[in-house]
Short mmCIF file of C-alpha atoms in Angstrom, two decimals:
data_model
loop_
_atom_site.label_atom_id
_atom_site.label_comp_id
_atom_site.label_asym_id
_atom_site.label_seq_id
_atom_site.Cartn_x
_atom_site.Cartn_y
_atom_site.Cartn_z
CA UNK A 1 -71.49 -86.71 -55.12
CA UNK A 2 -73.05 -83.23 -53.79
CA UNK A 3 -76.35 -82.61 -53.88
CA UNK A 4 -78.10 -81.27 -57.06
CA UNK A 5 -80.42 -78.47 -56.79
CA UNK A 6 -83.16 -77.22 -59.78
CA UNK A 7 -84.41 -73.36 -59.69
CA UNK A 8 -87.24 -72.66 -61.87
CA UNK A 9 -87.37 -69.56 -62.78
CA UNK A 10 -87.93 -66.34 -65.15
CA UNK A 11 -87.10 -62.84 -65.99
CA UNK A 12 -88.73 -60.93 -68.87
CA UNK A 13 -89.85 -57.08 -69.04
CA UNK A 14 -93.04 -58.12 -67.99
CA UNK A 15 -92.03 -60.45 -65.03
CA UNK A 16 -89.50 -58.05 -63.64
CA UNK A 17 -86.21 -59.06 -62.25
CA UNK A 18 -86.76 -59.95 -58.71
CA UNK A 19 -87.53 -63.49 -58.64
CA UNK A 20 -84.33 -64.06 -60.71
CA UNK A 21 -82.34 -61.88 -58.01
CA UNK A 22 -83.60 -63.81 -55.15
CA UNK A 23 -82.96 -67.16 -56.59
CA UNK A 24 -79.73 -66.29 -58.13
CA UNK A 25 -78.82 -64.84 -54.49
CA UNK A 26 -79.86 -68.26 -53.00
CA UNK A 27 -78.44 -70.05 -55.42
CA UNK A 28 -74.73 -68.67 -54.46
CA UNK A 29 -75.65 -69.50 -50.72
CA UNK A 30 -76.79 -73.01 -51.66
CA UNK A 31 -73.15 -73.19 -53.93
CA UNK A 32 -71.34 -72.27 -50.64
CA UNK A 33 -72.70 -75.03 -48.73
CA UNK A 34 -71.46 -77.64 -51.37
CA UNK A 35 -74.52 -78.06 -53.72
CA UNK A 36 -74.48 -78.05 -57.29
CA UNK A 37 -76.77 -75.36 -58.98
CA UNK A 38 -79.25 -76.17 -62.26
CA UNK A 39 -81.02 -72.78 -63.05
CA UNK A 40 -83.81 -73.88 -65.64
CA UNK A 41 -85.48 -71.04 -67.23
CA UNK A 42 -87.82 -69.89 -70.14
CA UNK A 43 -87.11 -66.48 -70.36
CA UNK A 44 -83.66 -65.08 -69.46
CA UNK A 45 -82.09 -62.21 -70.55
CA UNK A 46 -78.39 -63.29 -71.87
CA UNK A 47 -76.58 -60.59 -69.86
CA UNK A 48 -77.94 -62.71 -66.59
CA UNK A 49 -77.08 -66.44 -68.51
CA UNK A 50 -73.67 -64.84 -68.84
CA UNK A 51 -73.33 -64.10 -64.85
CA UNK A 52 -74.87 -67.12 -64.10
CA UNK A 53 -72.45 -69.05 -66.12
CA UNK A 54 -69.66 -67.41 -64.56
CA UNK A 55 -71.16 -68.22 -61.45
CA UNK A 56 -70.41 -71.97 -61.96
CA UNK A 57 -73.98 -72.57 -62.64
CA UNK A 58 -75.65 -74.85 -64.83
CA UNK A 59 -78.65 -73.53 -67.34
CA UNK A 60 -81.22 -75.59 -69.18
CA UNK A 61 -83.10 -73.28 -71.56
CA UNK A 62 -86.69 -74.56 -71.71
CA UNK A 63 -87.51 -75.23 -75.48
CA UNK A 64 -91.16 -74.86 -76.94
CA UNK A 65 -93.30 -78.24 -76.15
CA UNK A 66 -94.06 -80.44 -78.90
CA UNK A 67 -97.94 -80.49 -79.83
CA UNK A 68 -100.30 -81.45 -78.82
CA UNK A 69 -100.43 -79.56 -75.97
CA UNK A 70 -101.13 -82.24 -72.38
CA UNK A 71 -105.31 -81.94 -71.61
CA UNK A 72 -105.57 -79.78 -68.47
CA UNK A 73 -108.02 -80.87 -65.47
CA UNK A 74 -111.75 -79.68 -66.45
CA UNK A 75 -111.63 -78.27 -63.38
CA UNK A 76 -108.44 -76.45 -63.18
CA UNK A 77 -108.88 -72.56 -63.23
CA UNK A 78 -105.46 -71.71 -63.86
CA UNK A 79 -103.39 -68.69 -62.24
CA UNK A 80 -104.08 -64.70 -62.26
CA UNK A 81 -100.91 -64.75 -63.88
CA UNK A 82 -100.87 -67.46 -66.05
CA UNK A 83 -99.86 -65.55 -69.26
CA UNK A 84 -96.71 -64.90 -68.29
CA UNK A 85 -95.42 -68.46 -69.11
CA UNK A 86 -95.77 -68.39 -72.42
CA UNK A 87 -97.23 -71.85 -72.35
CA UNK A 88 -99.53 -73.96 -70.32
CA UNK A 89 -98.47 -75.02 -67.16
CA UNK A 90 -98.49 -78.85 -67.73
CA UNK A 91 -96.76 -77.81 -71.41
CA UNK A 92 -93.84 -76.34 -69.49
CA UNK A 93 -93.59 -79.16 -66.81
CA UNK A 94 -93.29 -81.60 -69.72
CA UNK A 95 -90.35 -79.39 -70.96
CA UNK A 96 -88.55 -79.34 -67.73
CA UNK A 97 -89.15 -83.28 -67.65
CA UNK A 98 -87.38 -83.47 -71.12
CA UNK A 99 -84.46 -80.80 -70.26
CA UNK A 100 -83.88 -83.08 -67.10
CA UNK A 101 -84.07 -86.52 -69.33
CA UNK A 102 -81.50 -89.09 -67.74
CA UNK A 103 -80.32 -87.71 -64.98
CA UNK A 104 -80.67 -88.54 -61.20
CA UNK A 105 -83.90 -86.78 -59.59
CA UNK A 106 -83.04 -82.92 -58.09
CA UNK A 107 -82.55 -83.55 -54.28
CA UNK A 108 -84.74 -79.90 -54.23
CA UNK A 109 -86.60 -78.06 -56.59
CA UNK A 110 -86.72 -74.51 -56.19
CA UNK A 111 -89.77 -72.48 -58.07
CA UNK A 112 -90.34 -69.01 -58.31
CA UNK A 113 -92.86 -67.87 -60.78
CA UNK A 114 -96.40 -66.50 -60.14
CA UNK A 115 -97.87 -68.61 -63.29
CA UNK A 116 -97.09 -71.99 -61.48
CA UNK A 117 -99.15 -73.19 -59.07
CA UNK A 118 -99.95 -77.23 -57.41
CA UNK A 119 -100.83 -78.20 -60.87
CA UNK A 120 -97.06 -77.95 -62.11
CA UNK A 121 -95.68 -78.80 -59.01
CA UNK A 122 -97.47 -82.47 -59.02
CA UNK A 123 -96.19 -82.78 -62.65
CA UNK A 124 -92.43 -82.30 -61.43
CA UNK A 125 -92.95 -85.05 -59.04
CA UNK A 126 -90.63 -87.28 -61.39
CA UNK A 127 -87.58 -85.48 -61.43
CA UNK A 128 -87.32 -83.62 -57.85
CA UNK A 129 -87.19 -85.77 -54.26
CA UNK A 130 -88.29 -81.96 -52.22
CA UNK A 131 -90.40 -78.68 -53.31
CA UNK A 132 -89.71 -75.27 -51.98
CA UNK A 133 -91.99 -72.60 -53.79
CA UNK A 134 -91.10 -68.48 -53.31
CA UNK A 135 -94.41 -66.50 -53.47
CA UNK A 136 -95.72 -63.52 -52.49
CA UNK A 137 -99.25 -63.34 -53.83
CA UNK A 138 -100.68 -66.22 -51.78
CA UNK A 139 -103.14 -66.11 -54.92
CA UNK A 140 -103.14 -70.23 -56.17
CA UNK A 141 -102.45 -73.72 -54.30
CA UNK A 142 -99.03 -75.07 -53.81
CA UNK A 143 -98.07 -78.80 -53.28
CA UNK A 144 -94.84 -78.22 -51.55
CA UNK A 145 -92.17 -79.51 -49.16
CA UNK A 146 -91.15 -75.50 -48.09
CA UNK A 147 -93.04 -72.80 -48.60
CA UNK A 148 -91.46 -69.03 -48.25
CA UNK A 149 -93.17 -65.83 -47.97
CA UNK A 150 -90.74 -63.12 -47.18
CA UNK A 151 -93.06 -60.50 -47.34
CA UNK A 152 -94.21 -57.86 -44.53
CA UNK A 153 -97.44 -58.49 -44.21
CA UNK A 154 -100.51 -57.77 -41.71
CA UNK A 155 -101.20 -61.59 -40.47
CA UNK A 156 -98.98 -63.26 -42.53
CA UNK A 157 -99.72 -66.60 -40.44
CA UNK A 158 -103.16 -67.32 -42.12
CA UNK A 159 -102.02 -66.36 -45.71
CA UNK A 160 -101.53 -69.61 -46.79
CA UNK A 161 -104.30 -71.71 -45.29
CA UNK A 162 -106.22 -74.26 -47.02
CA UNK A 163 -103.33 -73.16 -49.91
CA UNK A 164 -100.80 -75.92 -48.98
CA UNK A 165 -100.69 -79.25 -47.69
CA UNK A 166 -100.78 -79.84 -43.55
CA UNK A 167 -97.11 -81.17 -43.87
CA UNK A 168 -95.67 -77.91 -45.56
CA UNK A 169 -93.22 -76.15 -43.27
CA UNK A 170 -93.99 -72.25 -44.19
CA UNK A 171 -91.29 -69.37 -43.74
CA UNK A 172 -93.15 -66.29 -43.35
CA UNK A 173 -92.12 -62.84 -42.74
CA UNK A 174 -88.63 -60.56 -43.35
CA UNK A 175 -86.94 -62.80 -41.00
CA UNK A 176 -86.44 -64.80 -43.66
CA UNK A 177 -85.47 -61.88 -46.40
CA UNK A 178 -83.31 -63.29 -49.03
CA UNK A 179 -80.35 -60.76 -48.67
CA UNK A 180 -76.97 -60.93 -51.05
CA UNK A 181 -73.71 -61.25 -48.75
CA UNK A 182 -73.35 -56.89 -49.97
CA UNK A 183 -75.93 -56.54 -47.65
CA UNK A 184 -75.22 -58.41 -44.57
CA UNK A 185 -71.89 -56.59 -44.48
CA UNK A 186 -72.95 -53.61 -45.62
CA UNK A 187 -75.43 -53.53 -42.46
CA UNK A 188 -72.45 -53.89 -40.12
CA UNK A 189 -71.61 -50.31 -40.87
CA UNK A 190 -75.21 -49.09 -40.95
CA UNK A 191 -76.35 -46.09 -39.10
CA UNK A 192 -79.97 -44.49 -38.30
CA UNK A 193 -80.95 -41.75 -40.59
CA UNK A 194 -81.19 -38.14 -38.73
CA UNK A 195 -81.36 -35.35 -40.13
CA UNK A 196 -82.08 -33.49 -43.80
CA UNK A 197 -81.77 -35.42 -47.13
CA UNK A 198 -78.63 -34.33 -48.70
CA UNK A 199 -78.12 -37.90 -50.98
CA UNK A 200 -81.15 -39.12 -52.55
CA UNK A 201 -81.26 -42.84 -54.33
CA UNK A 202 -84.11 -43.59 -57.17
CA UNK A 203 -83.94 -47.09 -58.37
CA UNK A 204 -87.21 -48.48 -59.79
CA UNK A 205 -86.28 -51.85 -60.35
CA UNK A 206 -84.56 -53.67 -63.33
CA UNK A 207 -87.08 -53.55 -66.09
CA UNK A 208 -89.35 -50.79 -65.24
CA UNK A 209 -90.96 -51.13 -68.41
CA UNK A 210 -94.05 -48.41 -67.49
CA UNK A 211 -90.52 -45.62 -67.00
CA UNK A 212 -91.85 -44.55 -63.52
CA UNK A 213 -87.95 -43.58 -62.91
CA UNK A 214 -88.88 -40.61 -65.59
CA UNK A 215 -91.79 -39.87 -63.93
CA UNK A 216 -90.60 -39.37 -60.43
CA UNK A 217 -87.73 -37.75 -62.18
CA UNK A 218 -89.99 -35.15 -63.61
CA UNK A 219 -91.94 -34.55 -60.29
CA UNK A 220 -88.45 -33.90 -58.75
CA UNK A 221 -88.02 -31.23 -60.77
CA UNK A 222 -90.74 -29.21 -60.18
CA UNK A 223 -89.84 -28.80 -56.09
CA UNK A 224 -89.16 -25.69 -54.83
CA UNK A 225 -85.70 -27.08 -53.14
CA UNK A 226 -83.54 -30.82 -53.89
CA UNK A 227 -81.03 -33.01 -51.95
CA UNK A 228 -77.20 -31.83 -52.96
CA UNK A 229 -77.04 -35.21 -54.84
CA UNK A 230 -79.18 -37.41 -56.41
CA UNK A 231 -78.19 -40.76 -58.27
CA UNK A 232 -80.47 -42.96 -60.39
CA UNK A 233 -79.25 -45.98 -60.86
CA UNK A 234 -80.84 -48.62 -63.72
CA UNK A 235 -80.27 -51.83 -65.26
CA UNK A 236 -79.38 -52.68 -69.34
CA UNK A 237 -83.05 -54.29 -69.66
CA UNK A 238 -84.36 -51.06 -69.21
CA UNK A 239 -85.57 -50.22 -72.19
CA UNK A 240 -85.93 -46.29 -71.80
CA UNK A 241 -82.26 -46.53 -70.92
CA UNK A 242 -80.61 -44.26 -73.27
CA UNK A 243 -83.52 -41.16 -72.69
CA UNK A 244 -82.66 -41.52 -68.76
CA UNK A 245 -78.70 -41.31 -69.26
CA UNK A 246 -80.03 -38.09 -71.21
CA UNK A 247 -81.75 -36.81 -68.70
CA UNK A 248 -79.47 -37.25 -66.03
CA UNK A 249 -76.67 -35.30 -67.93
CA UNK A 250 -79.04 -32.68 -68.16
CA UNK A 251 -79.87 -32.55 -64.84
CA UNK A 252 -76.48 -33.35 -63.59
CA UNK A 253 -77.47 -36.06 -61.58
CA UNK A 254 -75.29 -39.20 -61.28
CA UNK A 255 -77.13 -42.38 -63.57
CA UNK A 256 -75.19 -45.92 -62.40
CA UNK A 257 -76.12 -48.59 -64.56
CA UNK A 258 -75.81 -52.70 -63.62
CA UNK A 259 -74.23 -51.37 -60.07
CA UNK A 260 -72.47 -54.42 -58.63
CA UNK A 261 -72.68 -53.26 -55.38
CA UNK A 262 -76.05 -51.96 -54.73
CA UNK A 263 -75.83 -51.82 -50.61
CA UNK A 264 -72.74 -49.43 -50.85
CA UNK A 265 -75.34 -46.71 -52.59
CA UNK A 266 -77.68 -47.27 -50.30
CA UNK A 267 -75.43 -47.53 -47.43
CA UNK A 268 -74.51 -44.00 -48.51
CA UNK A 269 -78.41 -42.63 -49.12
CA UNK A 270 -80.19 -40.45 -46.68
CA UNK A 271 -83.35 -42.12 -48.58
CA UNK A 272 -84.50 -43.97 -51.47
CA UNK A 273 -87.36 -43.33 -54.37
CA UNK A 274 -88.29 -46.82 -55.31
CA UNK A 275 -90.44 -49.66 -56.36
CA UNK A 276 -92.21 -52.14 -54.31
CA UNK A 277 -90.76 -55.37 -54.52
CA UNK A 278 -87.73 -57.31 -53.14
CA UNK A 279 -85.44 -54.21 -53.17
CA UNK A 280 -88.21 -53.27 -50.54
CA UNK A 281 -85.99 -55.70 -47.93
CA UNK A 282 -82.87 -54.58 -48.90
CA UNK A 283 -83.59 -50.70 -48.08
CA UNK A 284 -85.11 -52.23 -44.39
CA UNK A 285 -82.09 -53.95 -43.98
CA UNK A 286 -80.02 -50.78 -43.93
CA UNK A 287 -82.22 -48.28 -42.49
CA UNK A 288 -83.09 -46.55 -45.46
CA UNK A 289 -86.28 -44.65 -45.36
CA UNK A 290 -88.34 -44.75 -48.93
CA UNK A 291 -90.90 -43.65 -50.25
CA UNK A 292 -92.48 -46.60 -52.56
CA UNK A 293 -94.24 -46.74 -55.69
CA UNK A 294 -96.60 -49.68 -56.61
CA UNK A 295 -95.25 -50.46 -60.35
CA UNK A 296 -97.98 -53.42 -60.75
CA UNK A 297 -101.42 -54.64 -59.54
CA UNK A 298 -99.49 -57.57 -57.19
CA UNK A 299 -98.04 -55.14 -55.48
CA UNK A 300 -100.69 -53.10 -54.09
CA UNK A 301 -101.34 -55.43 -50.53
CA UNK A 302 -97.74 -55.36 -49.49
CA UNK A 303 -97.42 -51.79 -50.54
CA UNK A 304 -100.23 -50.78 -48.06
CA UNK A 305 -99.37 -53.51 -45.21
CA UNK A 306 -95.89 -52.00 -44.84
CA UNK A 307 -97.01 -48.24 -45.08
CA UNK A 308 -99.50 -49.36 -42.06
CA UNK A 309 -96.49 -50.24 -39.99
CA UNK A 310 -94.49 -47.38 -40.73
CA UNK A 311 -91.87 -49.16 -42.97
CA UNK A 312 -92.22 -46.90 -46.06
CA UNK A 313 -94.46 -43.84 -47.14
CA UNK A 314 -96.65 -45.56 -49.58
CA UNK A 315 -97.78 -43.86 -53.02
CA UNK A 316 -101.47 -44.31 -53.42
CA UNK A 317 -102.35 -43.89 -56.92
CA UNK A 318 -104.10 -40.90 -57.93
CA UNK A 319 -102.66 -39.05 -55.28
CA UNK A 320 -100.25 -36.10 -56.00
CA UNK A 321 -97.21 -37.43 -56.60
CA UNK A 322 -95.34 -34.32 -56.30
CA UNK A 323 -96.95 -33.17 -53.31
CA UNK A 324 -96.30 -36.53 -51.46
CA UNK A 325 -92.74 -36.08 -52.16
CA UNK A 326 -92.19 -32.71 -50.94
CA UNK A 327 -93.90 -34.02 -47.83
CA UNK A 328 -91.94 -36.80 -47.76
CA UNK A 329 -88.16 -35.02 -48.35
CA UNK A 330 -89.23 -32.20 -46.00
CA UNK A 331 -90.41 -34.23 -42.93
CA UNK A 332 -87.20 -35.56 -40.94
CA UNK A 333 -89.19 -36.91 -37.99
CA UNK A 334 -91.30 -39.30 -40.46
CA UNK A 335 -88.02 -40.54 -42.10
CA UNK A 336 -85.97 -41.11 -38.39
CA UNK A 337 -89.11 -42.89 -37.04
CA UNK A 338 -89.09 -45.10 -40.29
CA UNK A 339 -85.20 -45.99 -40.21
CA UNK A 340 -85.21 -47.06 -37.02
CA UNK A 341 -88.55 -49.54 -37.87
CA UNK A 342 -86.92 -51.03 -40.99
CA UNK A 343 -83.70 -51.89 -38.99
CA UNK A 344 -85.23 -53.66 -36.37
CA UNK A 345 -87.43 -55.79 -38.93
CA UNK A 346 -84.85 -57.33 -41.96
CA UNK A 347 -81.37 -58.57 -39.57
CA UNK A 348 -79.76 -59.97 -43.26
CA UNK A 349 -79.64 -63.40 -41.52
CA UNK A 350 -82.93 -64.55 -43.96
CA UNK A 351 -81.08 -67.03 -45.95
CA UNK A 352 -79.14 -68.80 -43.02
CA UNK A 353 -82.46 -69.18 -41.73
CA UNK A 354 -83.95 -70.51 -45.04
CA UNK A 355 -80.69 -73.03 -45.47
CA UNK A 356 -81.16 -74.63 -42.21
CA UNK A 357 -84.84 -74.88 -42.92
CA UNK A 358 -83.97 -76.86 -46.59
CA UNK A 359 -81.22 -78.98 -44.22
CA UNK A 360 -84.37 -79.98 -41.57
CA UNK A 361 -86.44 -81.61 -44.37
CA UNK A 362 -83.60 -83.09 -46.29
CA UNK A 363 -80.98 -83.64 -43.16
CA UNK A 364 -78.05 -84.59 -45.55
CA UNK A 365 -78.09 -82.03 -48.31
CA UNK A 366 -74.91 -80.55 -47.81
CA UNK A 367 -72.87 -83.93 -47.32
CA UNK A 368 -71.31 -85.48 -49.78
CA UNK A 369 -73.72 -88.12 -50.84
CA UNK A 370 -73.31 -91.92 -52.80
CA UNK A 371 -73.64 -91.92 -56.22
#
């Protein structure tokens, strides 16, 4: 029998798509080395329940908990980010105890979600045997086996102190970036970036709900002088879809929607608009200097730690965004110096290293193993 693993999971306009990119990209990893893949969700757009069917995967759609809702600790103060699942956080471990009703316990659970914190994690206790949690915020205690934090930050070491048990093994750091295969190959043919910006990549994540990929649009525009090409590329759960195709056409600029293949177009950029986030590792991975918008509040730390190290050219809000580009597209030296930084930092070995860090606690999980 192979080994069973749970992801716990969500992706909604509001939670963005990068936690279910990272765990779907595991997830295919994990399939590779034998295991069998349960991807339990509350929110999933059906697009992605369609891929991840055809992925072999198994979904359990969390349904809404039956009142009344389970008491919650008088002393619990629960997460900055609580309202994002929809439902309290012992109310949605109850669920994912009922979805997983009669079957063996996971061999790992896998949770990525900035609403869940220790308090949730406990309360899966029943159906898991191992914990590995994904976070970035280091914002809420975890009670975990694993504990990854691929993030670039300035002493990453003490982030999680006092914020998970003694015995938790902790990842931290873009050695351990959770890169699709695209990328890994893609890197193979990788070169430095010299020289002027004649292709120019804006990609603002999946959702974008606040349409910052019109906005830098529109401050594009209004310099004096523009790379040869430019392609935007989006996703269907952007809602403001339609008025960017528009745009595009007028502009005559290419607009790539639901690419398949995002490390070929950035493969071929001289440099990249973007959002900070998890697309953040795949632009180090391949050299590509970018100049990086902060699209929410959670973003704002690992924004400015990789600016300080000369990964990116951080937007600061209420600076000229305009201006900051033009310095940006105009200054060649800034942009070699930065490709050559964000090569030598993300390898696209992240999730070999995570895999043989889930095999160390759990030595048999990609054996074949008694019923």
């Amino acid at each position: 029998m192979k080994a069973t693993i749970a992801i716990r999971a969500d992706y909604s306009p509001e939670i963005g798509s990068g936690h279910y990119m990272r765990c779907r990209t595991l997830a295919v990893a994990l399939r590779k080395r034998g295991c069998r893949i349960v991807f339990m969700f509350r929110y999933l757009p059906e697009f992605c329940q369609e891929e991840l069917r055809a992925l072999g995967f198994e979904l359990l759609q969390l349904q809404p908990p039956v009142p009344p809702a389970p008491a919650q600790p008088a002393d619990y103060t629960p997460p900055r980010h609580a309202s994002w699942l929809g439902v309290s956080a012992l109310e949605d471990a109850g669920s994912c105890l009922k979805a997983c009703s009669g079957r063996r316990p996971f061999d790992w659970l896998i949770v990525d979600h900035y609403a869940l914190d220790a308090l949730w994690e406990k309360a899966t206790k029943p159906f898991r045997r191992h914990l590995m949690v994904i976070d970035d915020l280091a914002d809420r205690p975890h009670d975990c086996d694993l504990l990854l934090d691929q993030n670039c930050y300035h002493h990453a070491e003490h982030r999680y102190e006092n914020l998970v048990p003694a015995s938790c093994q902790c990842l931290l750091g873009a050695r351990y970036a959770i890169l699709r295969e695209q990328f890994r190959t893609a890197r193979e043919r990788m070169t430095l970036r010299r020289g002027p910006v004649g292709r120019l990549l804006i990609f603002m994540g999946g959702s974008d709900v606040g349409n910052h990929t019109q906005r830098v649009m529109d401050a594009l525009v209004r310099l004096p002088a523009l790379p040869k090409h430019i392609e935007v590329i989006t996703s269907r759960a952007n809602v403001h879809i339609e008025s960017l195709r528009a745009s595009c056409a007028r502009l005559g600029w290419d607009c790539i929607t639901d690419t398949p293949d995002m490390a070929a177009h950035m493969l071929a950029a001289d440099a990249a608009i973007g959002a900070a986030g998890s697309t953040n590792l795949e632009r180090f991975c391949l050299g590509l200097p970018s100049f990086v918008l902060s699209v929410a509040h959670n973003q704002e730390r690992m924004l400015e730690d990789c600016g300080k190290q000369g990964l990116l050219q951080a937007h600061v809000q209420g600076e000229d965004l305009e201006e900051e580009l033009l310095r940006f597209l105009a200054d060649n030296k800034l942009r070699e110096a930065m490709s050559e930084r964000c090569a030598h930092v993300v390898d696209g070995l992240g999730t070999d290293r995570i895999l043989s860090a889930l095999q160390t606690i759990s030595p048999s999980l990609y054996q074949e193993q008694e019923a």
